[in-house]
Tab-separated table of C-alpha atoms in Angstrom:
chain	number	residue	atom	x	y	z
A	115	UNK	CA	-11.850	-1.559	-13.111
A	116	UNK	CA	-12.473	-4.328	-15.086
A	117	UNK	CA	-12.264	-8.182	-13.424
A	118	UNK	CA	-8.429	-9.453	-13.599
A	119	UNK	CA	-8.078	-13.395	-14.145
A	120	UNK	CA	-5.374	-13.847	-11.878
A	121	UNK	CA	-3.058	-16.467	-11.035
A	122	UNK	CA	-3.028	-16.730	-7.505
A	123	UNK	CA	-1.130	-19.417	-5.835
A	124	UNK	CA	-1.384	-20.227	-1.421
A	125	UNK	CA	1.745	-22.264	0.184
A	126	UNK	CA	0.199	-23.068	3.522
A	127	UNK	CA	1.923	-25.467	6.401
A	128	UNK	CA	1.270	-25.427	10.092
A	129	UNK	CA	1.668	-27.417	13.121
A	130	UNK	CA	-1.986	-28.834	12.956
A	131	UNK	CA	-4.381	-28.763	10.684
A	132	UNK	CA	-8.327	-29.709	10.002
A	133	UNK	CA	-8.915	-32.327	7.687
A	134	UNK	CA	-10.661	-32.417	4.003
A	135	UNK	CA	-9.308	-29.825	2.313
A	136	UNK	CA	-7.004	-31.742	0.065
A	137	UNK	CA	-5.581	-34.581	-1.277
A	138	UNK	CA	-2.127	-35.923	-0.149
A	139	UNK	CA	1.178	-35.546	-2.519
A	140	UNK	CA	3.872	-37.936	-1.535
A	141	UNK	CA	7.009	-36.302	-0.317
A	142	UNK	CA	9.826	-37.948	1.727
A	143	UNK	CA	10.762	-38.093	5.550
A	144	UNK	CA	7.430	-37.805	6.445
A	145	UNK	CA	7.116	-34.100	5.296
A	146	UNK	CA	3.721	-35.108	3.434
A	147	UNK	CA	1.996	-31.482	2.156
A	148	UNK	CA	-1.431	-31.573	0.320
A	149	UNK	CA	-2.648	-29.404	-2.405
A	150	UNK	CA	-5.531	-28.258	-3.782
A	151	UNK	CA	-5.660	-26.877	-6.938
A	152	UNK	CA	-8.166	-24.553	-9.335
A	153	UNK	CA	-8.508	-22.246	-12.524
A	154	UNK	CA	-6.778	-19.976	-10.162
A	155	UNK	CA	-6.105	-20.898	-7.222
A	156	UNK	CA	-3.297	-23.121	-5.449
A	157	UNK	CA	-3.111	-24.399	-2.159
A	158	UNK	CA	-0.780	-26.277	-0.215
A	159	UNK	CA	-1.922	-27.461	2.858
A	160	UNK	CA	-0.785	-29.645	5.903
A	161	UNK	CA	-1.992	-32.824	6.806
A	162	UNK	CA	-3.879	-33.476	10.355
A	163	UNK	CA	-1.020	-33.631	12.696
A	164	UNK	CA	1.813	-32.086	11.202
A	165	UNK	CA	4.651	-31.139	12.992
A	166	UNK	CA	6.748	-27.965	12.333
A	167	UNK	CA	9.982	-26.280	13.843
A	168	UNK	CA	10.972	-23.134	14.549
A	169	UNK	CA	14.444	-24.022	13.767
A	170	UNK	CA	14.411	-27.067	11.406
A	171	UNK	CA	11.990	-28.865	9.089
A	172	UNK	CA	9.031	-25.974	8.439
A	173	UNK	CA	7.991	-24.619	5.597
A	174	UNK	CA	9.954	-22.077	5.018
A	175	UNK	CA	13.108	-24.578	3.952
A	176	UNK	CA	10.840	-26.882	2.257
A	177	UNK	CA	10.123	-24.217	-0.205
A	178	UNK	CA	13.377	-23.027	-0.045
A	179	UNK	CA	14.995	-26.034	-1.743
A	180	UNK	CA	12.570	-26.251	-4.563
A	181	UNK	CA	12.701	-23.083	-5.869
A	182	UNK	CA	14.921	-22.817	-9.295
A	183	UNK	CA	14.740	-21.464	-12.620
A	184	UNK	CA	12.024	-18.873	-11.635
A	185	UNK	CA	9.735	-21.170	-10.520
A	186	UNK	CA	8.472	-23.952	-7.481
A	187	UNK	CA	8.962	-27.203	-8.338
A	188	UNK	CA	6.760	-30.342	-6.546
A	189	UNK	CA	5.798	-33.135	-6.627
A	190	UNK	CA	4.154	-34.674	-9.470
A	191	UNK	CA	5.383	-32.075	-11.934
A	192	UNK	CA	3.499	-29.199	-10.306
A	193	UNK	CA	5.732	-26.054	-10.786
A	194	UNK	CA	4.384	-22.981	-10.176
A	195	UNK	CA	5.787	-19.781	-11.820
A	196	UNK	CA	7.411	-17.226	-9.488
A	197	UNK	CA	8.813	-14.148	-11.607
A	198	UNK	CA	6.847	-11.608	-13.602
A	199	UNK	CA	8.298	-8.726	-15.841
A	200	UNK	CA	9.133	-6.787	-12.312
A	201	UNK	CA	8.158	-9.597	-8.928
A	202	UNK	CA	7.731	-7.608	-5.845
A	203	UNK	CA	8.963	-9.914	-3.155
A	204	UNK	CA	7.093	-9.039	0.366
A	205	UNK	CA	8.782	-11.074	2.956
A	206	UNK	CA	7.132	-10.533	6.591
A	207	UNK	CA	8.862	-12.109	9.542
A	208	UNK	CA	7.765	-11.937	13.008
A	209	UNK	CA	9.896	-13.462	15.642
A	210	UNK	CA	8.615	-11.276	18.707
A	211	UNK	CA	4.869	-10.812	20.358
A	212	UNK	CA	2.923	-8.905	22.511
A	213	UNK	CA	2.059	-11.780	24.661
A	214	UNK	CA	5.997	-13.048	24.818
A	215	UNK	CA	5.059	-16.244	22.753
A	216	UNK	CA	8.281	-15.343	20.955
A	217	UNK	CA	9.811	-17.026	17.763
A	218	UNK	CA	13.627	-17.203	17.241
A	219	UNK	CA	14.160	-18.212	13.336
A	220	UNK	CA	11.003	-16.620	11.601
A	221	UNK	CA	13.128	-13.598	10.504
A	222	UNK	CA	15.915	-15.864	8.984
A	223	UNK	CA	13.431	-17.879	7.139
A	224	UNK	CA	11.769	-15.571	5.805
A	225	UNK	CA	15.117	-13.634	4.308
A	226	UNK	CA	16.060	-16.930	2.890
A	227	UNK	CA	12.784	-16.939	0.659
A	228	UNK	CA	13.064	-13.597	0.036
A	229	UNK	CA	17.044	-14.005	-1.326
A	230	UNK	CA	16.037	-17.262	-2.973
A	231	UNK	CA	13.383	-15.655	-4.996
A	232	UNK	CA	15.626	-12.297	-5.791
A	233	UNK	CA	18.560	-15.114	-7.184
A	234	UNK	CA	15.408	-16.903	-9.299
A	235	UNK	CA	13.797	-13.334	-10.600
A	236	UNK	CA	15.637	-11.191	-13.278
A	237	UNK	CA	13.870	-7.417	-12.138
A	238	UNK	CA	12.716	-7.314	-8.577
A	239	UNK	CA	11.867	-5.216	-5.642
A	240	UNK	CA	11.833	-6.078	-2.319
A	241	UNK	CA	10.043	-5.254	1.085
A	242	UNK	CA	11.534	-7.200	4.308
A	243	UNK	CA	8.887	-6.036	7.163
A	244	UNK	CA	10.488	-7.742	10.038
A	245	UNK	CA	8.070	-8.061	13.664
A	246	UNK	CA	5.942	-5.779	11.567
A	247	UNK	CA	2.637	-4.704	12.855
A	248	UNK	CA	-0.538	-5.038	10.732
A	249	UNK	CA	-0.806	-1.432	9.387
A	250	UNK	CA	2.731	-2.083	8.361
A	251	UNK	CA	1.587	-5.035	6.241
A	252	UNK	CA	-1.622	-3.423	5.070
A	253	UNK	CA	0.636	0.173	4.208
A	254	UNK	CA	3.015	-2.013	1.914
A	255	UNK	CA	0.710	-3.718	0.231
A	256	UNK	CA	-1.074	-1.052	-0.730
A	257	UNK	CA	2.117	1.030	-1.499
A	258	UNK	CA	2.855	-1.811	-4.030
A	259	UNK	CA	-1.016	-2.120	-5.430
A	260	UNK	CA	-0.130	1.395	-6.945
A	261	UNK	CA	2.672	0.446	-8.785
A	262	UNK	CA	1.814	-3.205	-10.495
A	263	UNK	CA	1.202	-3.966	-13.993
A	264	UNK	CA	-0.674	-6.924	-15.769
A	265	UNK	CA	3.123	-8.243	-16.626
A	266	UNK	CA	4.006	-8.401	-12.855
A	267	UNK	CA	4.273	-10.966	-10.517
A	268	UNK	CA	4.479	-10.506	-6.611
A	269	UNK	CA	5.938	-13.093	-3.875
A	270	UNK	CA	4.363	-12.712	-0.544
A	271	UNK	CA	5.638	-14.955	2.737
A	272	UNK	CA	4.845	-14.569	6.303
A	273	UNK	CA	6.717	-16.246	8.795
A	274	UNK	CA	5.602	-16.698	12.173
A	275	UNK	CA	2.460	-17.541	14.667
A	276	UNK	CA	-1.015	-18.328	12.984
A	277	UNK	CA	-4.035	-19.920	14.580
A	278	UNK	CA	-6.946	-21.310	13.139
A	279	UNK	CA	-10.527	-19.829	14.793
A	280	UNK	CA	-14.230	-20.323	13.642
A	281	UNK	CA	-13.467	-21.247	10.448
A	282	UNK	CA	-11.143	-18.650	9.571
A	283	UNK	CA	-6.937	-18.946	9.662
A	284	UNK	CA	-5.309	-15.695	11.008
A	285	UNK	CA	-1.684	-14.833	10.764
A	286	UNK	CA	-0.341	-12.798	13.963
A	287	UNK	CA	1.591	-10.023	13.582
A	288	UNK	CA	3.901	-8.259	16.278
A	289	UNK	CA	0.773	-6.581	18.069
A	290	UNK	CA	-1.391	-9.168	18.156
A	291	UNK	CA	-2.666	-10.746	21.482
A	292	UNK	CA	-2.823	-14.656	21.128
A	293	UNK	CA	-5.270	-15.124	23.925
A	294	UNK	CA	-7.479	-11.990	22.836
A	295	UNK	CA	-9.687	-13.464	19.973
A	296	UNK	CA	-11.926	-10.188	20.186
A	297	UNK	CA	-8.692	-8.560	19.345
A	298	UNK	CA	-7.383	-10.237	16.490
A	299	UNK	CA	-9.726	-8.262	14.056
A	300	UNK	CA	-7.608	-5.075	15.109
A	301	UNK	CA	-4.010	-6.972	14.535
A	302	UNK	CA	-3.950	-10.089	12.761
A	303	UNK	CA	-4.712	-10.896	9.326
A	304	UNK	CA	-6.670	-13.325	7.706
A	305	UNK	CA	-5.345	-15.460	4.644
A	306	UNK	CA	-8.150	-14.980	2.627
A	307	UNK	CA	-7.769	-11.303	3.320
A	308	UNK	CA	-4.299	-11.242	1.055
A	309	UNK	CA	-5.768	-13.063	-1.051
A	310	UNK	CA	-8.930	-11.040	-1.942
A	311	UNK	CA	-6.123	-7.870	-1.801
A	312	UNK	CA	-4.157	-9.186	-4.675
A	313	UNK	CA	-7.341	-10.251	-6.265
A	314	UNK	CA	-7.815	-6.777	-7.049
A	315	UNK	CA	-4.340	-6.306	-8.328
A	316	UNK	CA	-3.717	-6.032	-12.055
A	317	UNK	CA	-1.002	-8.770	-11.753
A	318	UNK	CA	0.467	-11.877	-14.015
A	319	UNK	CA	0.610	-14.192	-10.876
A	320	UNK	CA	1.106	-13.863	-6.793
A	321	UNK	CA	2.036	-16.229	-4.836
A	322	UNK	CA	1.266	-16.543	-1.174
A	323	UNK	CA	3.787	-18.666	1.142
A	324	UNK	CA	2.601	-19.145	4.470
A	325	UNK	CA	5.055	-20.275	7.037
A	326	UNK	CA	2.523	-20.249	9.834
A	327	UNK	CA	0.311	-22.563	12.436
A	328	UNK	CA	-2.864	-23.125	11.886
A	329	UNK	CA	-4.146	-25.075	15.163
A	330	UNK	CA	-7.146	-25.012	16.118
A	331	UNK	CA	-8.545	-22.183	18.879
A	332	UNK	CA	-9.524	-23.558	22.170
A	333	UNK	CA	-10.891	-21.887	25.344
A	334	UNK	CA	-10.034	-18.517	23.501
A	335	UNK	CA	-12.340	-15.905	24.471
């Protein structure tokens, strides 16, 4: 298969964050996101500190209230494009874990992405995985890898526990042990792992929002 240029775009807030990785863009009542931009590549970080709720000022209804008109509107005129000729919308929310560090609203937030995006996007078709486990994830991606064109776009957002651990951020899924590092391999994902999966993907543009923590790992074995 030949290289695809693609369009890929990373929404990324947590509850804490490292510092460096981007520049700040002004936004008001203190909910101050960063982003980093290349050819192909978007990403919209937290700054050091950041506070997010379950229930209340997260991600998840930050984005929700910019999307319109098929597209993702911030901050100094950034607007990033959202529908493709068909836009698979993958919405993963996991409010319950092995290790009872449960979640209450991750579910709901991520439905109101997904439904925001399906009002914004003419053709879609959409996956809800809700307290999904990893090979869930992994099985509808690839599912959906079968079935995109060069014309389509795809919307993936998780929703729920992340961590941040040598150097690499990892999204927890519904099997994954928070206090099992070893483990994490087996049931978590990495960011960069979507990323390099729709990388692959003959696609017009993805975009990745991450509704997720991405603290820093201590005394984890």
């Amino acid at each position: 298969m030949n290289p695809i240029k693609l369009t890929l775009t990373i929404i990324t807030l947590s509850t804490l964050a490292f510092s460096g990785m981007a520049q700040p863009v002004e936004e008001p009542k203190g909910f101050t996101p960063e982003i980093k931009i290349s050819s192909n590549l978007t990403t919209i970080l937290p700054q050091v500190g950041m506070r997010l709720e379950d229930k209340g000022e997260n991600i998840s209804s930050y984005i929700v209230d910019k999307i319109s008109k098929g597209q993702i509107h911030l901050n100094n005129n950034i607007n990033i494009d959202l529908c493709g000729e068909t836009t698979y919308i993958i919405g993963v929310g996991i409010n319950q874990y092995k290790n009872g560090s449960n979640l209450q609203y991750a579910i709901s937030d991520t439905e109101k992405i997904v439904n925001k995006v399906e009002e914004n996007c003419k053709k879609t078709q959409t996956y809800v995985l809700k307290n999904a486990s990893k090979e869930k994830i992994l099985q509808t991606l690839e599912s959906i890898s079968k079935k995109v064109s060069k014309k389509d776009s795809i919307v993936f957002n998780f929703s729920g526990h992340g961590i941040r651990y040598k150097n690499k951020d990892y999204l927890l899924t519904s099997q994954t042990n928070l206090n099992n590092a070893s483990s994490w391999k087996f049931s978590a994902l990495t960011i960069n792992a979507i990323e390099d999966t729709f990388k692959q993907m003959p696609l017009k543009s993805a975009v990745l929002i991450i509704d997720a923590q991405r603290v820093k790992a201590y005394g984890i074995k």
